[in-house]
Coordinates of C-alpha atoms in Angstrom, one line a residue:
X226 CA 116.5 109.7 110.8
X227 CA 118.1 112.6 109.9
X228 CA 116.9 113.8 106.2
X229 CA 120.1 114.3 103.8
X230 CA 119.5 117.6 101.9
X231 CA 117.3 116.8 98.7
X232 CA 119.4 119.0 96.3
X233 CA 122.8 117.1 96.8
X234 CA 121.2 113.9 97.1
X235 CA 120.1 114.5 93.7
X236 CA 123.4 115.6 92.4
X237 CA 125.2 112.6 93.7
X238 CA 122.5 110.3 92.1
X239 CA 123.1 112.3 89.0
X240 CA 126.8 112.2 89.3
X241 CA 127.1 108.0 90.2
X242 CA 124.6 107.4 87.3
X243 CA 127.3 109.0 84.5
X244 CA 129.9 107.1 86.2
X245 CA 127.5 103.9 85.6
X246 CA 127.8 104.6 82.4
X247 CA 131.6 104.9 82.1
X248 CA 131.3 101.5 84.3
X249 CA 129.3 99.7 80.8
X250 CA 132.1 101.2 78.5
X251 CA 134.9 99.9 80.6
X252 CA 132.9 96.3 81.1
X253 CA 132.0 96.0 77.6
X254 CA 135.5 96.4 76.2
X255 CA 136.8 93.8 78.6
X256 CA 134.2 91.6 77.5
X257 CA 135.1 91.9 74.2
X258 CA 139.1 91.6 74.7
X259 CA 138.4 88.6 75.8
X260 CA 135.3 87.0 73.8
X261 CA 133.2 86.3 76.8
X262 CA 131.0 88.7 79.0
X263 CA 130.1 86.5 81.6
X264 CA 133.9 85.8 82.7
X265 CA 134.4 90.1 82.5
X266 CA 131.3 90.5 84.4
X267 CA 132.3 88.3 87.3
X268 CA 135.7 90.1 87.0
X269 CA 134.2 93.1 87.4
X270 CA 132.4 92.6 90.6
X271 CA 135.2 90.4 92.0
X272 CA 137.4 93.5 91.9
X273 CA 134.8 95.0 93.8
X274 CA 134.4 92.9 96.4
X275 CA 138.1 92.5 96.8
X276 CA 138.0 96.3 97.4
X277 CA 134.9 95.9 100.0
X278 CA 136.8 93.2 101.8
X279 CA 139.9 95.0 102.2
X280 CA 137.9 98.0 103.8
X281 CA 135.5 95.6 105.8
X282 CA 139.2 94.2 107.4
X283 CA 140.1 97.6 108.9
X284 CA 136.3 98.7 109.5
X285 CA 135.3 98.0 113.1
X286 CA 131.5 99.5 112.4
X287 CA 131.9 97.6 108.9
X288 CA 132.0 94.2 110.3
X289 CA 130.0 95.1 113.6
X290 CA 126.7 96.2 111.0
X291 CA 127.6 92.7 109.2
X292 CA 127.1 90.8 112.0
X293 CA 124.4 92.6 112.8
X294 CA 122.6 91.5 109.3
X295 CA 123.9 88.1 109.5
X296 CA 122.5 87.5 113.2
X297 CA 119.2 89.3 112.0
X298 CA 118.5 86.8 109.0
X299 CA 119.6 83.8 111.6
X300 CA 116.7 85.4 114.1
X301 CA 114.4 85.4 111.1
X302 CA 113.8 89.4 112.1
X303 CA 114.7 90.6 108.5
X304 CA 114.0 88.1 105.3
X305 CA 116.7 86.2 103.7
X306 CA 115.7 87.5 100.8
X307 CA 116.5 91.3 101.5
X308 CA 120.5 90.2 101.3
X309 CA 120.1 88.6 97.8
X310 CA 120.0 92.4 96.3
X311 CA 123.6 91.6 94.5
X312 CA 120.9 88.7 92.2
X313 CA 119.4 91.5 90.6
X314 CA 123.1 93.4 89.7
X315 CA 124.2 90.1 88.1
X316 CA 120.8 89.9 86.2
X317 CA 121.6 92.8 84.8
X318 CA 125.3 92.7 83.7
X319 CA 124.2 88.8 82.3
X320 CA 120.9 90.4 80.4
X321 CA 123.6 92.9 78.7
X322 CA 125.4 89.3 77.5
X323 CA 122.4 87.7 76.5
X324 CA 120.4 90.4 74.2
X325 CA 122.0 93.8 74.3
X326 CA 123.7 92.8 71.1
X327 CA 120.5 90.9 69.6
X328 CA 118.9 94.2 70.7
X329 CA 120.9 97.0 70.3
X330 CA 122.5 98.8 73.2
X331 CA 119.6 101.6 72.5
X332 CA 117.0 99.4 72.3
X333 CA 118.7 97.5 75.5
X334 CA 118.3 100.9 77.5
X335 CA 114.9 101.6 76.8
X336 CA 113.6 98.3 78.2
X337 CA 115.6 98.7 81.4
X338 CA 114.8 102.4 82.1
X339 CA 111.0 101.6 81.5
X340 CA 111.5 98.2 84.2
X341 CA 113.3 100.7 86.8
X342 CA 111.3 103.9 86.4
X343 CA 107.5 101.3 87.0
X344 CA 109.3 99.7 90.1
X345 CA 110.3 102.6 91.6
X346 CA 106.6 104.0 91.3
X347 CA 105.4 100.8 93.2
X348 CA 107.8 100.2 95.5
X349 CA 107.5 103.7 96.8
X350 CA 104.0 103.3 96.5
X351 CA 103.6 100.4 98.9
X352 CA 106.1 101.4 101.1
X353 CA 109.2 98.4 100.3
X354 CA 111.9 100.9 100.2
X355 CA 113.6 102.3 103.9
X356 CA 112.0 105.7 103.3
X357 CA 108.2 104.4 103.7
X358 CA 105.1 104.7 101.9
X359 CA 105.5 107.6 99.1
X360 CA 102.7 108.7 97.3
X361 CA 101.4 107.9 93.7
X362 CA 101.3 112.0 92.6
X363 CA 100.7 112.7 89.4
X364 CA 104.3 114.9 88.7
X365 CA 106.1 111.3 90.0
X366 CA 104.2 109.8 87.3
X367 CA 104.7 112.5 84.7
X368 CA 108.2 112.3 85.9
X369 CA 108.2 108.6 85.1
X370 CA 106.7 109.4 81.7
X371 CA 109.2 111.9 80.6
X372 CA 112.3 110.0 81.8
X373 CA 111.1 107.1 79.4
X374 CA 110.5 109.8 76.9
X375 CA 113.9 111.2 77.5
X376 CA 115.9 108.2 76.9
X377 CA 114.0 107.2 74.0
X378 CA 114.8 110.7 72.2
X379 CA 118.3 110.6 73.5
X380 CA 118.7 107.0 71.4
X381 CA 116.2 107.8 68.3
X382 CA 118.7 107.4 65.9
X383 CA 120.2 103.4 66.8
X384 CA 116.4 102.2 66.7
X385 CA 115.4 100.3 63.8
X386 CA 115.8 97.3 62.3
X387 CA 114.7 94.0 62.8
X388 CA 114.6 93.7 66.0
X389 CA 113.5 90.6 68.1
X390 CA 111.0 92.1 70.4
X391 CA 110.6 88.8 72.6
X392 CA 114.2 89.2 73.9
X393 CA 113.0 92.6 75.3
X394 CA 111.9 90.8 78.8
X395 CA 115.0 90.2 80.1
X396 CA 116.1 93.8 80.4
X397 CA 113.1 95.0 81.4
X398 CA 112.7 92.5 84.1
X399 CA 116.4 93.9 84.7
X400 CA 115.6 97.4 84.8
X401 CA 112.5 96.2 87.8
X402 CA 115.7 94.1 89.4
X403 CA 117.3 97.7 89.7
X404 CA 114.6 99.2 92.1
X405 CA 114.2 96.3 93.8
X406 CA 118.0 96.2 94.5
X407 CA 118.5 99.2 95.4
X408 CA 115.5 99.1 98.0
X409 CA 116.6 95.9 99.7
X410 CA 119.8 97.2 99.7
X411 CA 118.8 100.3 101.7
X412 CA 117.3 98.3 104.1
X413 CA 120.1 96.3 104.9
X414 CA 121.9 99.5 105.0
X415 CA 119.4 101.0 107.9
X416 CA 120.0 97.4 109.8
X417 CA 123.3 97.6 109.4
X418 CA 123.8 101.0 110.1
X419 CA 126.8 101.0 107.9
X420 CA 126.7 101.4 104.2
X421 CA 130.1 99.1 103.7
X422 CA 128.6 96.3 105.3
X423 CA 125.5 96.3 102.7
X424 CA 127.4 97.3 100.0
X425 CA 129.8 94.0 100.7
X426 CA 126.6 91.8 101.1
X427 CA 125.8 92.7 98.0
X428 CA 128.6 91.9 95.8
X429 CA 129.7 88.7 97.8
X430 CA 126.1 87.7 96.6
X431 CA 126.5 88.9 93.3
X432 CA 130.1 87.6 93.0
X433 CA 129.1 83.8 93.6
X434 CA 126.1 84.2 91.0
X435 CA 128.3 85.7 88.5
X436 CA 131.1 83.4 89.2
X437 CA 129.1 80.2 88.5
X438 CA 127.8 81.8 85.1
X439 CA 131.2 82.5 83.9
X440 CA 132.2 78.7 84.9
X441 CA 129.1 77.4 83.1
X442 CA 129.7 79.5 80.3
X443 CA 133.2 78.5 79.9
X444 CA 132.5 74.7 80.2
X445 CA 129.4 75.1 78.1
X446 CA 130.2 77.4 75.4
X447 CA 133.9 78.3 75.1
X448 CA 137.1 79.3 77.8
X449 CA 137.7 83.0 77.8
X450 CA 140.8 84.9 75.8
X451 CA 143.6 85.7 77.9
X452 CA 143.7 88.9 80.3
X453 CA 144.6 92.2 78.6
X454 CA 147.1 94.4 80.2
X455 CA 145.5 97.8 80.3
X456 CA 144.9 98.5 83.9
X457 CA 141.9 100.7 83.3
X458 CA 140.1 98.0 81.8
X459 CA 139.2 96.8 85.2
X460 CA 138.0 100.0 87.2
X461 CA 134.4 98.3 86.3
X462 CA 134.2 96.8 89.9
X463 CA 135.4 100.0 92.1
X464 CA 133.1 102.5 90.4
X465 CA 130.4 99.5 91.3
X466 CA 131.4 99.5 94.7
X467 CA 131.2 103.5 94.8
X468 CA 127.6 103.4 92.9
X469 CA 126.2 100.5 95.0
X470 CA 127.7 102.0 98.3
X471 CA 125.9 106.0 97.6
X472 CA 122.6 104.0 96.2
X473 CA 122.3 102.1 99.6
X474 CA 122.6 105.4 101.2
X475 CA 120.5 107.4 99.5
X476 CA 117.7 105.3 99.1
X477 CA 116.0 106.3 102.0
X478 CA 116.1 109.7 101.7
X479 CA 115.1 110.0 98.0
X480 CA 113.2 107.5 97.6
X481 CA 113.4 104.7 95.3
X482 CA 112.3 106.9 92.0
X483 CA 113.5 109.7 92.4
X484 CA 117.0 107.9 92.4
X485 CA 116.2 105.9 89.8
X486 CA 115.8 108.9 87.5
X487 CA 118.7 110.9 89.3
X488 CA 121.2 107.8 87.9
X489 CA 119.0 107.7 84.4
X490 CA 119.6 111.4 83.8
X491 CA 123.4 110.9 84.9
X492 CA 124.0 108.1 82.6
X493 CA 122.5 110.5 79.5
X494 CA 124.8 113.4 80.4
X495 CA 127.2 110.8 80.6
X496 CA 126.7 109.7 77.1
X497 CA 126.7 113.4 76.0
X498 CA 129.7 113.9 77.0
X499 CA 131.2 111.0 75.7
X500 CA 129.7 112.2 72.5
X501 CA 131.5 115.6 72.7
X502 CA 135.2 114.4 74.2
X503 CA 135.4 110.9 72.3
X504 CA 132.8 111.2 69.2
X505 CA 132.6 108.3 67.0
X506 CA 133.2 108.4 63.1
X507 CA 128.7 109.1 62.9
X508 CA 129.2 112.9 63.6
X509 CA 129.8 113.0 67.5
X510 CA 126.7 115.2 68.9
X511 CA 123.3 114.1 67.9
X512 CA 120.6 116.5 68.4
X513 CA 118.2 113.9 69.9
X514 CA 121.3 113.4 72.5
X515 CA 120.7 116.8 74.1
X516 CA 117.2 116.8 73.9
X517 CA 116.9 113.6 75.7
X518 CA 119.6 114.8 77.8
X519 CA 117.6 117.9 79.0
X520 CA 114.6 116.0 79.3
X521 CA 116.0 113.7 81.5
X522 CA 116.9 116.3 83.8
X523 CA 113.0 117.9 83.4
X524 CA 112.0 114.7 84.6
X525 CA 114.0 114.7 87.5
X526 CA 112.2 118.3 88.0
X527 CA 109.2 117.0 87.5
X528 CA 108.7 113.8 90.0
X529 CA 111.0 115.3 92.7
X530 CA 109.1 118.9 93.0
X531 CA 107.2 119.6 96.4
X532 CA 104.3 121.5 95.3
X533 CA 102.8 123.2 99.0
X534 CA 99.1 124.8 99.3
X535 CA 98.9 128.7 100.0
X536 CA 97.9 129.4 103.0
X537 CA 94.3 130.5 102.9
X538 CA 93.6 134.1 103.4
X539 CA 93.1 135.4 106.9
X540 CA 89.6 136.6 107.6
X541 CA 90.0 138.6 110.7
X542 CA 89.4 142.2 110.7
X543 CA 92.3 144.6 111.3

């Protein structure tokens, strides 16, 4: 395999996690224009795999490396289970329904950075992701450590309140959901050999998962509003086609923490500069903002540095 420089690999982690977190603004509003997240959510990733199956029509290696996945499961040579990545998107986007506004979208965060940055410790640990075993070090675990201390700083000033702690296990079993997806999802990529075919095997997945919510939901609970008209409302699923797409890829040559905390410190520059362009009527720019911000970053530093023994001193005589 041939290894993808570290230093862009790390910007473009950095770069698709601040589009993520465009992605949550754009989905959230939909969901409230029309009362109902799960029926915005399944939009949302039905626009994306729209998208996928448009460029899987006119992509001959596309639907060769899907064929190759689909004959692979059939031959019981790779798991069913490594195709059902797109479970663990739809977990998330249904947790965000469920208790984000029980919990607070700070709150919310928190519990899904701390799932993703453990299960990308021990998937690389024992070796699940397409990049191998990587070892337990102790500046991946500081790393880990400050990224959780980063985001907590960066949203210091929405915790409190009476909050109902119990409802915290759904987004942190989320946040583990997002290591595990993204390391299934890389190996489908490296059986596939083409990043559209895994990147459309995920969101058919999640599509039909999502899909059967919103119906549930609707029969259950209540119908949705009716469609608003902004068009921007629903770029939620293409920028989670382009996210899924450069997380399948760069999986195996970061690792599955190291990306993890490349898209956390994204989505907190992200929010920074959301602060500064569109502040809100509390004062734009918090300090804690840019010191999670930079921290986040730090811990980026921190887990991905390659620390190299000097070579010992030569004794020979001159």
């Amino acid at each position: 395999m041939t290894r993808f420089p570290a230093p862009l690999a790390l910007l473009i982690a950095v770069v698709s996690g601040a589009f993520i977190a465009v992605q949550a603004r754009l989905n959230g509003e939909l969901g409230a224009r029309l009362g109902d997240g799960f029926t915005a959510a399944a939009i949302s990733f039905g626009g994306g795999l729209i998208i996928l199956t448009v460029g899987l029509a006119v992509s001959r290696t596309g639907r060769r490396g899907l064929a190759t996945v689909i004959g692979a499961v059939r031959r019981r040579e790779m798991p069913w289970w490594t195709v059902l990545g797109g479970c663990a998107g739809a977990f998330l986007v249904l947790s965000q329904g469920l208790t984000a506004a029980a919990l607070g979208v700070a709150l919310f965060t928190v519990a899904v950075v701390a799932g993703q940055t453990a299960s990308g410790l021990v998937l690389d640990r024992i070796g699940f992701g397409p990049g191998g075993v990587v070892g337990l070090s102790a500046q991946r675990v500081l790393g880990a450590v400050v990224a959780l201390v980063a985001v907590g700083v960066a949203v210091s000033g929405e915790l409190g309140g009476s909050i109902p702690l119990g409802l915290l296990i759904l987004p942190l079993l989320a946040g583990i959901g997002i290591g595990w997806q993204q390391a299934v999802n890389g190996r489908v990529k490296m059986r596939a050999q083409s990043t559209l075919a895994a990147t459309f095997i995920n969101f058919i997945v999640g599509t039909v998962v999502l899909v059967v919510a919103a119906v549930l939901h609707a029969i259950i609970v209540a119908p949705p509003g009716p469609l608003p008209g902004e068009w921007w409302l629903y770029l939620g699923g293409p920028i989670g086609c382009v996210f899924i797409a450069v997380a399948a890829f760069l999986v195996q040559h970061t690792g599955v923490l190291i990306l993890g905390l490349g898209t956390v410190a994204g989505q907190t520059l992200s929010a920074l500069a959301l602060d500064v362009l569109l502040p809100t009527d509390d004062g734009g720019v918090h300090v804690a903002t840019v010191i999670g911000t930079l921290l986040a970053f730090a811990a980026v530093a921190i887990a991905s540095a390659r620390f190299r023994r000097r070579p010992a001193a030569s004794s020979s005589a001159d």
